């Protein structure tokens, strides 16, 4: 079976397009807007989306440290998974928004 390979440039273009489309979308949660990209990222990692408000916007979500994740109540396994995938996302090795443009 041949594996489908997506070039880094194509993945970057898809992420940029998805981010542009989702940047205007926010979810209302306890009178504070929650970034839709953070919610999507948490859903992709199978982490409860109630933590999205504590993580803030997308940029701060990608720079969060393990101490902060511990304070908001993520388990060790969830923290390791979260940090692993934020690093992969920064390096464009993982696309958390793949489902958003899967049909395109």
JSON list of C-alpha atoms in Angstrom, two decimals:
[
{"chain": "A", "resi": 1, "resn": "UNK", "atom": "CA", "xyz": [0.00, 0.00, 0.00]},
{"chain": "A", "resi": 2, "resn": "UNK", "atom": "CA", "xyz": [1.34, 3.38, -0.99]},
{"chain": "A", "resi": 3, "resn": "UNK", "atom": "CA", "xyz": [1.29, 6.09, 1.66]},
{"chain": "A", "resi": 4, "resn": "UNK", "atom": "CA", "xyz": [-0.12, 9.50, 0.90]},
{"chain": "A", "resi": 5, "resn": "UNK", "atom": "CA", "xyz": [2.61, 12.09, 1.38]},
{"chain": "A", "resi": 6, "resn": "UNK", "atom": "CA", "xyz": [1.81, 15.77, 1.80]},
{"chain": "A", "resi": 7, "resn": "UNK", "atom": "CA", "xyz": [4.62, 18.22, 1.21]},
{"chain": "A", "resi": 8, "resn": "UNK", "atom": "CA", "xyz": [5.45, 20.73, 3.90]},
{"chain": "A", "resi": 9, "resn": "UNK", "atom": "CA", "xyz": [4.46, 23.59, 1.62]},
{"chain": "A", "resi": 10, "resn": "UNK", "atom": "CA", "xyz": [1.04, 22.05, 0.94]},
{"chain": "A", "resi": 11, "resn": "UNK", "atom": "CA", "xyz": [0.48, 21.37, 4.63]},
{"chain": "A", "resi": 12, "resn": "UNK", "atom": "CA", "xyz": [1.52, 24.93, 5.51]},
{"chain": "A", "resi": 13, "resn": "UNK", "atom": "CA", "xyz": [-0.90, 26.33, 2.91]},
{"chain": "A", "resi": 14, "resn": "UNK", "atom": "CA", "xyz": [-3.74, 24.19, 4.29]},
{"chain": "A", "resi": 15, "resn": "UNK", "atom": "CA", "xyz": [-3.00, 25.23, 7.88]},
{"chain": "A", "resi": 16, "resn": "UNK", "atom": "CA", "xyz": [-2.82, 28.90, 6.89]},
{"chain": "A", "resi": 17, "resn": "UNK", "atom": "CA", "xyz": [-6.13, 28.64, 5.02]},
{"chain": "A", "resi": 18, "resn": "UNK", "atom": "CA", "xyz": [-7.83, 26.86, 7.90]},
{"chain": "A", "resi": 19, "resn": "UNK", "atom": "CA", "xyz": [-6.45, 29.33, 10.44]},
{"chain": "A", "resi": 20, "resn": "UNK", "atom": "CA", "xyz": [-7.67, 32.25, 8.37]},
{"chain": "A", "resi": 21, "resn": "UNK", "atom": "CA", "xyz": [-11.15, 30.72, 8.15]},
{"chain": "A", "resi": 22, "resn": "UNK", "atom": "CA", "xyz": [-11.36, 29.77, 11.82]},
{"chain": "A", "resi": 23, "resn": "UNK", "atom": "CA", "xyz": [-9.75, 32.89, 13.25]},
{"chain": "A", "resi": 24, "resn": "UNK", "atom": "CA", "xyz": [-13.02, 34.78, 13.03]},
{"chain": "A", "resi": 25, "resn": "UNK", "atom": "CA", "xyz": [-14.96, 31.96, 14.73]},
{"chain": "A", "resi": 26, "resn": "UNK", "atom": "CA", "xyz": [-15.09, 31.99, 18.52]},
{"chain": "A", "resi": 27, "resn": "UNK", "atom": "CA", "xyz": [-17.14, 30.12, 21.08]},
{"chain": "A", "resi": 28, "resn": "UNK", "atom": "CA", "xyz": [-18.84, 31.90, 23.95]},
{"chain": "A", "resi": 29, "resn": "UNK", "atom": "CA", "xyz": [-17.90, 30.39, 27.27]},
{"chain": "A", "resi": 30, "resn": "UNK", "atom": "CA", "xyz": [-18.62, 32.06, 30.59]},
{"chain": "A", "resi": 31, "resn": "UNK", "atom": "CA", "xyz": [-18.73, 35.54, 29.00]},
{"chain": "A", "resi": 32, "resn": "UNK", "atom": "CA", "xyz": [-15.23, 35.14, 27.51]},
{"chain": "A", "resi": 33, "resn": "UNK", "atom": "CA", "xyz": [-14.53, 34.27, 23.90]},
{"chain": "A", "resi": 34, "resn": "UNK", "atom": "CA", "xyz": [-12.63, 31.03, 23.31]},
{"chain": "A", "resi": 35, "resn": "UNK", "atom": "CA", "xyz": [-10.45, 30.62, 20.23]},
{"chain": "A", "resi": 36, "resn": "UNK", "atom": "CA", "xyz": [-11.95, 28.01, 17.89]},
{"chain": "A", "resi": 37, "resn": "UNK", "atom": "CA", "xyz": [-8.48, 26.80, 16.89]},
{"chain": "A", "resi": 38, "resn": "UNK", "atom": "CA", "xyz": [-7.70, 25.92, 20.51]},
{"chain": "A", "resi": 39, "resn": "UNK", "atom": "CA", "xyz": [-10.99, 24.04, 20.83]},
{"chain": "A", "resi": 40, "resn": "UNK", "atom": "CA", "xyz": [-10.28, 22.13, 17.60]},
{"chain": "A", "resi": 41, "resn": "UNK", "atom": "CA", "xyz": [-6.75, 21.31, 18.78]},
{"chain": "A", "resi": 42, "resn": "UNK", "atom": "CA", "xyz": [-8.04, 19.95, 22.11]},
{"chain": "A", "resi": 43, "resn": "UNK", "atom": "CA", "xyz": [-10.74, 17.91, 20.37]},
{"chain": "A", "resi": 44, "resn": "UNK", "atom": "CA", "xyz": [-8.13, 16.45, 18.01]},
{"chain": "A", "resi": 45, "resn": "UNK", "atom": "CA", "xyz": [-6.02, 15.38, 21.00]},
{"chain": "A", "resi": 46, "resn": "UNK", "atom": "CA", "xyz": [-9.11, 14.06, 22.80]},
{"chain": "A", "resi": 47, "resn": "UNK", "atom": "CA", "xyz": [-8.70, 16.49, 25.70]},
{"chain": "A", "resi": 48, "resn": "UNK", "atom": "CA", "xyz": [-11.78, 18.03, 27.32]},
{"chain": "A", "resi": 49, "resn": "UNK", "atom": "CA", "xyz": [-12.52, 21.39, 25.71]},
{"chain": "A", "resi": 50, "resn": "UNK", "atom": "CA", "xyz": [-13.35, 22.97, 29.07]},
{"chain": "A", "resi": 51, "resn": "UNK", "atom": "CA", "xyz": [-9.62, 23.79, 29.28]},
{"chain": "A", "resi": 52, "resn": "UNK", "atom": "CA", "xyz": [-9.73, 26.00, 26.16]},
{"chain": "A", "resi": 53, "resn": "UNK", "atom": "CA", "xyz": [-10.57, 29.13, 28.14]},
{"chain": "A", "resi": 54, "resn": "UNK", "atom": "CA", "xyz": [-7.55, 28.66, 30.41]},
{"chain": "A", "resi": 55, "resn": "UNK", "atom": "CA", "xyz": [-5.23, 28.18, 27.42]},
{"chain": "A", "resi": 56, "resn": "UNK", "atom": "CA", "xyz": [-6.19, 31.49, 25.84]},
{"chain": "A", "resi": 57, "resn": "UNK", "atom": "CA", "xyz": [-5.57, 32.25, 22.18]},
{"chain": "A", "resi": 58, "resn": "UNK", "atom": "CA", "xyz": [-3.84, 30.04, 19.60]},
{"chain": "A", "resi": 59, "resn": "UNK", "atom": "CA", "xyz": [-0.40, 31.62, 19.91]},
{"chain": "A", "resi": 60, "resn": "UNK", "atom": "CA", "xyz": [-0.31, 31.27, 23.70]},
{"chain": "A", "resi": 61, "resn": "UNK", "atom": "CA", "xyz": [-1.64, 27.71, 23.37]},
{"chain": "A", "resi": 62, "resn": "UNK", "atom": "CA", "xyz": [1.40, 26.76, 21.27]},
{"chain": "A", "resi": 63, "resn": "UNK", "atom": "CA", "xyz": [3.77, 28.34, 23.83]},
{"chain": "A", "resi": 64, "resn": "UNK", "atom": "CA", "xyz": [2.24, 26.96, 27.03]},
{"chain": "A", "resi": 65, "resn": "UNK", "atom": "CA", "xyz": [4.55, 25.24, 29.50]},
{"chain": "A", "resi": 66, "resn": "UNK", "atom": "CA", "xyz": [3.97, 22.05, 31.44]},
{"chain": "A", "resi": 67, "resn": "UNK", "atom": "CA", "xyz": [3.56, 23.91, 34.77]},
{"chain": "A", "resi": 68, "resn": "UNK", "atom": "CA", "xyz": [0.63, 25.86, 33.33]},
{"chain": "A", "resi": 69, "resn": "UNK", "atom": "CA", "xyz": [-0.96, 22.68, 31.97]},
{"chain": "A", "resi": 70, "resn": "UNK", "atom": "CA", "xyz": [-0.61, 21.12, 35.41]},
{"chain": "A", "resi": 71, "resn": "UNK", "atom": "CA", "xyz": [-2.33, 24.13, 37.01]},
{"chain": "A", "resi": 72, "resn": "UNK", "atom": "CA", "xyz": [-5.35, 23.85, 34.70]},
{"chain": "A", "resi": 73, "resn": "UNK", "atom": "CA", "xyz": [-5.77, 20.18, 35.61]},
{"chain": "A", "resi": 74, "resn": "UNK", "atom": "CA", "xyz": [-4.38, 18.07, 32.77]},
{"chain": "A", "resi": 75, "resn": "UNK", "atom": "CA", "xyz": [-3.06, 14.64, 33.69]},
{"chain": "A", "resi": 76, "resn": "UNK", "atom": "CA", "xyz": [0.57, 13.68, 33.05]},
{"chain": "A", "resi": 77, "resn": "UNK", "atom": "CA", "xyz": [-0.41, 11.68, 29.97]},
{"chain": "A", "resi": 78, "resn": "UNK", "atom": "CA", "xyz": [-2.49, 14.57, 28.60]},
{"chain": "A", "resi": 79, "resn": "UNK", "atom": "CA", "xyz": [0.33, 17.08, 29.28]},
{"chain": "A", "resi": 80, "resn": "UNK", "atom": "CA", "xyz": [2.91, 14.94, 27.50]},
{"chain": "A", "resi": 81, "resn": "UNK", "atom": "CA", "xyz": [0.58, 14.40, 24.55]},
{"chain": "A", "resi": 82, "resn": "UNK", "atom": "CA", "xyz": [-0.33, 18.10, 24.40]},
{"chain": "A", "resi": 83, "resn": "UNK", "atom": "CA", "xyz": [3.30, 19.26, 24.48]},
{"chain": "A", "resi": 84, "resn": "UNK", "atom": "CA", "xyz": [4.38, 16.64, 21.94]},
{"chain": "A", "resi": 85, "resn": "UNK", "atom": "CA", "xyz": [1.72, 17.73, 19.46]},
{"chain": "A", "resi": 86, "resn": "UNK", "atom": "CA", "xyz": [2.23, 21.47, 19.99]},
{"chain": "A", "resi": 87, "resn": "UNK", "atom": "CA", "xyz": [5.89, 20.93, 19.09]},
{"chain": "A", "resi": 88, "resn": "UNK", "atom": "CA", "xyz": [4.93, 18.89, 16.03]},
{"chain": "A", "resi": 89, "resn": "UNK", "atom": "CA", "xyz": [2.44, 21.58, 15.00]},
{"chain": "A", "resi": 90, "resn": "UNK", "atom": "CA", "xyz": [5.10, 24.29, 15.28]},
{"chain": "A", "resi": 91, "resn": "UNK", "atom": "CA", "xyz": [7.43, 22.20, 13.11]},
{"chain": "A", "resi": 92, "resn": "UNK", "atom": "CA", "xyz": [4.57, 21.52, 10.62]},
{"chain": "A", "resi": 93, "resn": "UNK", "atom": "CA", "xyz": [4.79, 17.77, 11.21]},
{"chain": "A", "resi": 94, "resn": "UNK", "atom": "CA", "xyz": [1.23, 17.55, 12.52]},
{"chain": "A", "resi": 95, "resn": "UNK", "atom": "CA", "xyz": [-1.88, 19.24, 11.18]},
{"chain": "A", "resi": 96, "resn": "UNK", "atom": "CA", "xyz": [-4.59, 19.50, 13.85]},
{"chain": "A", "resi": 97, "resn": "UNK", "atom": "CA", "xyz": [-7.02, 20.98, 11.32]},
{"chain": "A", "resi": 98, "resn": "UNK", "atom": "CA", "xyz": [-6.83, 18.14, 8.77]},
{"chain": "A", "resi": 99, "resn": "UNK", "atom": "CA", "xyz": [-10.50, 17.24, 9.22]},
{"chain": "A", "resi": 100, "resn": "UNK", "atom": "CA", "xyz": [-11.56, 20.79, 8.36]},
{"chain": "A", "resi": 101, "resn": "UNK", "atom": "CA", "xyz": [-10.36, 20.43, 4.77]},
{"chain": "A", "resi": 102, "resn": "UNK", "atom": "CA", "xyz": [-10.36, 16.65, 4.39]},
{"chain": "A", "resi": 103, "resn": "UNK", "atom": "CA", "xyz": [-13.22, 16.74, 1.88]},
{"chain": "A", "resi": 104, "resn": "UNK", "atom": "CA", "xyz": [-11.57, 19.41, -0.31]}
]
